[in-house]
Coordinates of C-alpha atoms and ligand atoms in Angstrom, one line a residue:
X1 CA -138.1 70.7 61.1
X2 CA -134.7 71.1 59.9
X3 CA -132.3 70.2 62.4
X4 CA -128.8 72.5 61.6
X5 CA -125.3 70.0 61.7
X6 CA -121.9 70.8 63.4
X7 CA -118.8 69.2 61.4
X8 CA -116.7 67.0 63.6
X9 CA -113.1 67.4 63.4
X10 CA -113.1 64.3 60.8
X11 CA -115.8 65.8 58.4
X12 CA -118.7 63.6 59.9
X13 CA -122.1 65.8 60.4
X14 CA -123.7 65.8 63.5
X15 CA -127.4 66.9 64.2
X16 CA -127.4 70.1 66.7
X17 CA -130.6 68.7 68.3
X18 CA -130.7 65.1 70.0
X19 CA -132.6 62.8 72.2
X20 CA -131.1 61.4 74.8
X21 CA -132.5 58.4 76.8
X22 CA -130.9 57.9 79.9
X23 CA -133.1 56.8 82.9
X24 CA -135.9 55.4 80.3
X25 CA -136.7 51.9 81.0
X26 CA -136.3 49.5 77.7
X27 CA -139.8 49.0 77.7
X28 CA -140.5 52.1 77.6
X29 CA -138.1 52.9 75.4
X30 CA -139.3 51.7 71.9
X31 CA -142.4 54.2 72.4
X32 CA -140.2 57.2 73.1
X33 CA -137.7 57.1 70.8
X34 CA -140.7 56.6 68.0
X35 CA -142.3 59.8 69.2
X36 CA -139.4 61.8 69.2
X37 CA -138.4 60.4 65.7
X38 CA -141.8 61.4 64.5
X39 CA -141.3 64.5 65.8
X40 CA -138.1 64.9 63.8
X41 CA -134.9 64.0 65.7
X42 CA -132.7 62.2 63.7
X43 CA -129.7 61.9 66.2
X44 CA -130.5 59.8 69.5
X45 CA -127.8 59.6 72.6
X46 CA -128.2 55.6 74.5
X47 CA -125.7 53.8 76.8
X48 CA -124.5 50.0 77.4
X49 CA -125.5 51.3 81.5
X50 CA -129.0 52.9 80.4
X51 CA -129.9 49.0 79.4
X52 CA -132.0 50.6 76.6
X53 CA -130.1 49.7 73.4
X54 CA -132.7 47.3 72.3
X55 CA -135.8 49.2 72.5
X56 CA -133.9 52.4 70.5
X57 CA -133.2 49.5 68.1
X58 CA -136.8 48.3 68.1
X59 CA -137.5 51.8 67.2
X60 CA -135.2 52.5 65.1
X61 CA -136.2 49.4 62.8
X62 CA -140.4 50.4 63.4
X63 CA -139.6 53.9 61.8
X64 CA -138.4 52.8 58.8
X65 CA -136.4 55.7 58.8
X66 CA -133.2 55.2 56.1
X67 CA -129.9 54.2 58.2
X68 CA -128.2 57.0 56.6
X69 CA -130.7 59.9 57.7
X70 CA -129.7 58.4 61.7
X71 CA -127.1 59.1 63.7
X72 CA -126.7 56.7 66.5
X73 CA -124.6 57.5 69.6
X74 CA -123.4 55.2 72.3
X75 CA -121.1 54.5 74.9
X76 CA -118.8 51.9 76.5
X77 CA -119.2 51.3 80.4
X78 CA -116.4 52.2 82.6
X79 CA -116.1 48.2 83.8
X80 CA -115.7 47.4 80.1
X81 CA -112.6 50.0 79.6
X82 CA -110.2 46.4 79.2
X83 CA -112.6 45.0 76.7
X84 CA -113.9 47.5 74.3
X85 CA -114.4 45.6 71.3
X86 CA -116.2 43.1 72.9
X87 CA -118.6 45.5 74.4
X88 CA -119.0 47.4 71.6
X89 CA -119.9 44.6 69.3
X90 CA -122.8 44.0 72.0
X91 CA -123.8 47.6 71.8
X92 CA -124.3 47.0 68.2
X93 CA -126.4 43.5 68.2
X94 CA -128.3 45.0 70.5
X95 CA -129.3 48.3 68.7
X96 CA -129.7 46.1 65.5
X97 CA -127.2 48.0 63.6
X98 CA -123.9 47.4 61.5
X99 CA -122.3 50.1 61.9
X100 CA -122.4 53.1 64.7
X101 CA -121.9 56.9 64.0
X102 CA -120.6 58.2 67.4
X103 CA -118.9 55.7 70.0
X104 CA -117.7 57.3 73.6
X105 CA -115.9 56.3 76.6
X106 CA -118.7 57.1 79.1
X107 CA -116.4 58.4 82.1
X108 CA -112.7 58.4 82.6
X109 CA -113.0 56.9 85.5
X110 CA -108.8 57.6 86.4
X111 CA -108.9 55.0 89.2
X112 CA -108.9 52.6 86.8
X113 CA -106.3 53.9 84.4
X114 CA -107.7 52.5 81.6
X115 CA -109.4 55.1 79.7
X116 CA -106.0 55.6 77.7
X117 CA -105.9 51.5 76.7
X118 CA -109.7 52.3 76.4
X119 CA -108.6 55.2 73.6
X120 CA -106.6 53.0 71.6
X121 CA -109.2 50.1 71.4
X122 CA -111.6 53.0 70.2
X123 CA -108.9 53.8 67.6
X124 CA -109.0 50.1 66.1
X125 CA -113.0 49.7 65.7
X126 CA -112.4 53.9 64.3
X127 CA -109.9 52.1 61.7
X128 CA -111.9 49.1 60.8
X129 CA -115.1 51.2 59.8
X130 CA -117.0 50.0 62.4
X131 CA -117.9 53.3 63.7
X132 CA -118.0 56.8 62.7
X133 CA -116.5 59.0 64.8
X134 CA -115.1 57.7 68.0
X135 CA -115.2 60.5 70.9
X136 CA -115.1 60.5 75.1
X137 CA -117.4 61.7 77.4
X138 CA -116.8 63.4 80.9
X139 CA -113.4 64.3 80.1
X140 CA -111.5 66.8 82.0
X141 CA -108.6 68.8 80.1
X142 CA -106.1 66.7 82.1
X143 CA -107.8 63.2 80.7
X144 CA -107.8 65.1 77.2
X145 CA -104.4 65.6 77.2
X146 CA -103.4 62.5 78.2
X147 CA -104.9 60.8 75.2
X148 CA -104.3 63.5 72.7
X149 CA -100.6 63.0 73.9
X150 CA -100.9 59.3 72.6
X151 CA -100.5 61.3 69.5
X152 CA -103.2 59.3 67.4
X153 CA -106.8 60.2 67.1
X154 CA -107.8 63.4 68.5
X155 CA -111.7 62.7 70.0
X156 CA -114.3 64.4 67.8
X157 CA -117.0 65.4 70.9
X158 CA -116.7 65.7 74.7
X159 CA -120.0 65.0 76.2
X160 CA -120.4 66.7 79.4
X161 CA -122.7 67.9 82.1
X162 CA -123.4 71.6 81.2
X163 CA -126.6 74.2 81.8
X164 CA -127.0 77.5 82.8
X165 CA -125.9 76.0 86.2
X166 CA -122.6 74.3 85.5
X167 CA -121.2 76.2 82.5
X168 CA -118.2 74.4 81.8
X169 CA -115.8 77.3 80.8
X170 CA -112.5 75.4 81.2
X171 CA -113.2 71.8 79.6
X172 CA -115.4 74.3 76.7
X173 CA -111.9 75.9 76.4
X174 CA -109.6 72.9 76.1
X175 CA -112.1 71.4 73.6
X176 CA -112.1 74.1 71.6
X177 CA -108.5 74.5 71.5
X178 CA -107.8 70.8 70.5
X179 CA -110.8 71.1 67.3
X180 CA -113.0 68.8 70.0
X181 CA -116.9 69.5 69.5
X182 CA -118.5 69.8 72.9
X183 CA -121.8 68.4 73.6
X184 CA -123.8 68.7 76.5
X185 CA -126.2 66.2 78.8
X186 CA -128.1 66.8 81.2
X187 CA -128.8 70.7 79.3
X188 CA -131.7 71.3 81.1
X189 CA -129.7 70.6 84.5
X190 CA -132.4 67.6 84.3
X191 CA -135.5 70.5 85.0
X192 CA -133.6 72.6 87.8
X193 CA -133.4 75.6 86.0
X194 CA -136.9 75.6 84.0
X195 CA -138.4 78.2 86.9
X196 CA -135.2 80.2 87.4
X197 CA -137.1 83.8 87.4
X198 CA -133.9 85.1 84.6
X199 CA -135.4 82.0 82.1
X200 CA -138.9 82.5 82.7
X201 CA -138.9 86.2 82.2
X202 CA -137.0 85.6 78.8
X203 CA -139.5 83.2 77.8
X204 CA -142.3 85.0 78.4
X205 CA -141.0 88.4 76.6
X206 CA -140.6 86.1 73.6
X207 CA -143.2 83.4 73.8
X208 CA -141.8 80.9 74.4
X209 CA -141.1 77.9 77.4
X210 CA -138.2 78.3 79.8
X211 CA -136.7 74.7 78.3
X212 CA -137.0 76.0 74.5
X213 CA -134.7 79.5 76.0
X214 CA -132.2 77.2 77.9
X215 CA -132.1 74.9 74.6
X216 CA -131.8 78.2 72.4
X217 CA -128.5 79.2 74.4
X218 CA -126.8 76.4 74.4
X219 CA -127.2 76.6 70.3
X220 CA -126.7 79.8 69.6
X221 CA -123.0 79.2 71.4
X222 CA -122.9 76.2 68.6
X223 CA -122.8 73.3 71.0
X224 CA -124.6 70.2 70.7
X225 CA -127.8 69.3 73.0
X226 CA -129.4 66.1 73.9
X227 CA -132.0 67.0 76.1
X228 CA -134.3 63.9 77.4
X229 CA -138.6 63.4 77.5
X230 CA -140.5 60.8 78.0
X231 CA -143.7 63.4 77.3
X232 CA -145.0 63.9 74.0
X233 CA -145.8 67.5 74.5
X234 CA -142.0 67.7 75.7
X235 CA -140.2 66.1 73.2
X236 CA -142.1 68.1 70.1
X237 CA -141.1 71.4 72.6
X238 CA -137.7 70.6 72.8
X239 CA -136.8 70.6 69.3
X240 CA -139.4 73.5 68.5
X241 CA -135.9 75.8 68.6
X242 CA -135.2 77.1 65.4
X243 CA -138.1 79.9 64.5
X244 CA -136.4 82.1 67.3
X245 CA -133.2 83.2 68.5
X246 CA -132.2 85.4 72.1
X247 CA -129.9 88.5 72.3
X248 CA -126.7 89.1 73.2
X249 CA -128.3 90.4 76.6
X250 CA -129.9 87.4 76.8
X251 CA -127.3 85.3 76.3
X252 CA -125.7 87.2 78.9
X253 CA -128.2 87.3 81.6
X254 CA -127.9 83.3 80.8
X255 CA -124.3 83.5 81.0
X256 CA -124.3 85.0 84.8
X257 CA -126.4 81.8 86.4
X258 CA -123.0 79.7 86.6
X259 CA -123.0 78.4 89.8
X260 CA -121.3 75.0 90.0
X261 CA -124.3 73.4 90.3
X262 CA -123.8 69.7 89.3
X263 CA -126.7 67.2 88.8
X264 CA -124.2 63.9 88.4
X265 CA -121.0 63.0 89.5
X266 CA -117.3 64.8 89.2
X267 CA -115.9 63.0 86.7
X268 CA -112.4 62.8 88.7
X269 CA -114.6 60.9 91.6
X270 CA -116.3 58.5 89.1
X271 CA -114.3 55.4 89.5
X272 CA -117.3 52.6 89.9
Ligands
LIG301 P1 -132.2 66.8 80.8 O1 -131.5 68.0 81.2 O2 -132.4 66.5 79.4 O3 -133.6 66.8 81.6 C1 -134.6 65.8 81.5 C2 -135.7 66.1 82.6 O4 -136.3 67.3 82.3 C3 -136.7 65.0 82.6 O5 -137.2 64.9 84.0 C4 -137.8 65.6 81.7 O6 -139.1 65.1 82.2 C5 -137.7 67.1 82.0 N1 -138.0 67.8 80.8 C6 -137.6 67.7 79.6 N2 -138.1 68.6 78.7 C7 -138.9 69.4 79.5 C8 -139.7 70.5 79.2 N3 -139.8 70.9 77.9 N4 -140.4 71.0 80.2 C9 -140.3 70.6 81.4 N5 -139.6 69.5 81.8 C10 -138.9 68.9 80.8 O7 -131.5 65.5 81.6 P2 -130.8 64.1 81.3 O8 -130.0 63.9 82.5 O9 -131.8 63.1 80.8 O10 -129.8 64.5 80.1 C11 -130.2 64.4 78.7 C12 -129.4 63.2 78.1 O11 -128.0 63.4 78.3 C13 -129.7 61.8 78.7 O12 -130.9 61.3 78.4 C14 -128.5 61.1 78.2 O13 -128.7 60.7 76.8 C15 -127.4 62.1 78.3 N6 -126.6 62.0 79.6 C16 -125.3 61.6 79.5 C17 -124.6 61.4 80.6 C18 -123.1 61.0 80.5 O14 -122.5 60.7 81.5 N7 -122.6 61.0 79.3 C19 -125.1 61.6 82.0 C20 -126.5 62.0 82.0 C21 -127.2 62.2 80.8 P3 -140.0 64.0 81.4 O15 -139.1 63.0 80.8 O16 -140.8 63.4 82.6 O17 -140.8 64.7 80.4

């Protein structure tokens, strides 16, 4: 399988197609992330909160995989916003690695008003090598601005909630706008959408599963997708996704299912 790359706005290649691993215990973890790198993902998406870094790092070493082919995402906890090096040197001894590829402030979390002091830590470990591409996650256009107005590094991805169900229009626009790749979690609106009767009828006119058609049009609109399984069947499914493409009316018919339908938390509420 050969996973296409989007070009982050500092010439670093991304994988379209990751796996994410939120809600998968760390003993569970190790087995999971092996299947899905057997199965071809390169790119996998893991928190400091999802308390999982070690087994992707178990994995990772298991697979023997070369460091270079990888591309190792995580993210700093909100109650670690005043001490991001620290935190993210822990990330990294505890995913085994020297060096990350993508690092993200997880939420804003404005309450706090620290994802700005946040930014600029981000910016240092960015400068020393130690990562990358540094990027934010959750970010509305107001928290955008805010640290693009810092006038230093403008974040390479946004990673956001966003399915069929919660489309995302305005952040996808202010992204866009500032040369910000947006990437989206949850993109299977966690299995909410896989028998919506528009998704099912597409995948049965072209043979395929209702999660491979909401996987398709979130990639044919060039975004980036980290869809989570802890199923073997599931994870080879999920990045089955590039022998087939859907039509403009299909897009469309996709594109009408907005409905504000969240499956976390507004990221201006977030403050915990
Ligand atoms: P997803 O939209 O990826 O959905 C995962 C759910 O869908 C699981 O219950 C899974 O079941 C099921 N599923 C997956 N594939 C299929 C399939 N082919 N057919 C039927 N059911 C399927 O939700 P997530 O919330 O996990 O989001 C993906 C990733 O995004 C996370 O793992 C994490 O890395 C990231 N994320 C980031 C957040 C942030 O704040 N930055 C917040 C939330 C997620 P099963 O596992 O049982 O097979």
């Amino acid at each position: 399988m050969t996973v296409p790359t989007i070009t982050l706005n500092n010439g670093v290649e991304i994988p379209q197609l990751g796996y994410g691993v939120f809600q998968v215990p760390d003993a569970e973890t190790e087995a999971a992330v092996s299947c899905a790198l057997e199965a071809g993902y390169r790119s996998i998406d893991t928190a400091a909160i999802y308390g999982n870094e070690e087994g992707v790092g178990r994995a990772l070493r298991a697979s023997g995989i070369a460091r270079e082919e990888l591309f190792i995402t995580t993210k700093l906890w909100n109650s670690d916003q005043g001490a991001a090096a620290a935190a993210f040197e822990a990330s990294l001894e505890r995913l085994g690695l020297e060096q990350l590829d993508l690092y993200l402030i997880h939420w804003p979390a404005p309450g706090k008003d620290r994802y700005a002091q946040a930014w600029t830590a981000l910016e240092e470990l960015y400068a020393d090598g130690r990562v990358r591409a540094i990027g934010v996650s959750n970010f509305l256009p107001e928290h955008l601005r805010r640290i693009v107005d810092l006038g230093g590094t403008v974040p390479a991805v946004n990673q956001v909630e966003l399915h069929p169900g919660l489309q995302q229009r305005e952040i996808i626009d202010a992204d866009d706008k500032l040369g910000i790749a947006t990437e989206a979690w949850s993109p299977l609106a966690q299995g909410a959408m896989l028998s919506n009767p528009t998704i099912t009828a597409i995948a049965d006119r072209l043979g395929g599963t209702p999660a491979q058609v909401i996987l398709r049009w979130h990639i044919e609109q060039d975004r980036i997708v980290i869809p989570k399984s802890v199923t073997p069947s599931r994870i080879a499914e999920n990045c089955d996704l590039f022998g087939f493409h859907l039509d403009t009316d299909d897009l469309a018919a996709i594109d009408a299912l907005e409905a504000g339908q969240r499956t976390g938390p507004h990221p201006a509420k977030l403050n915990a």
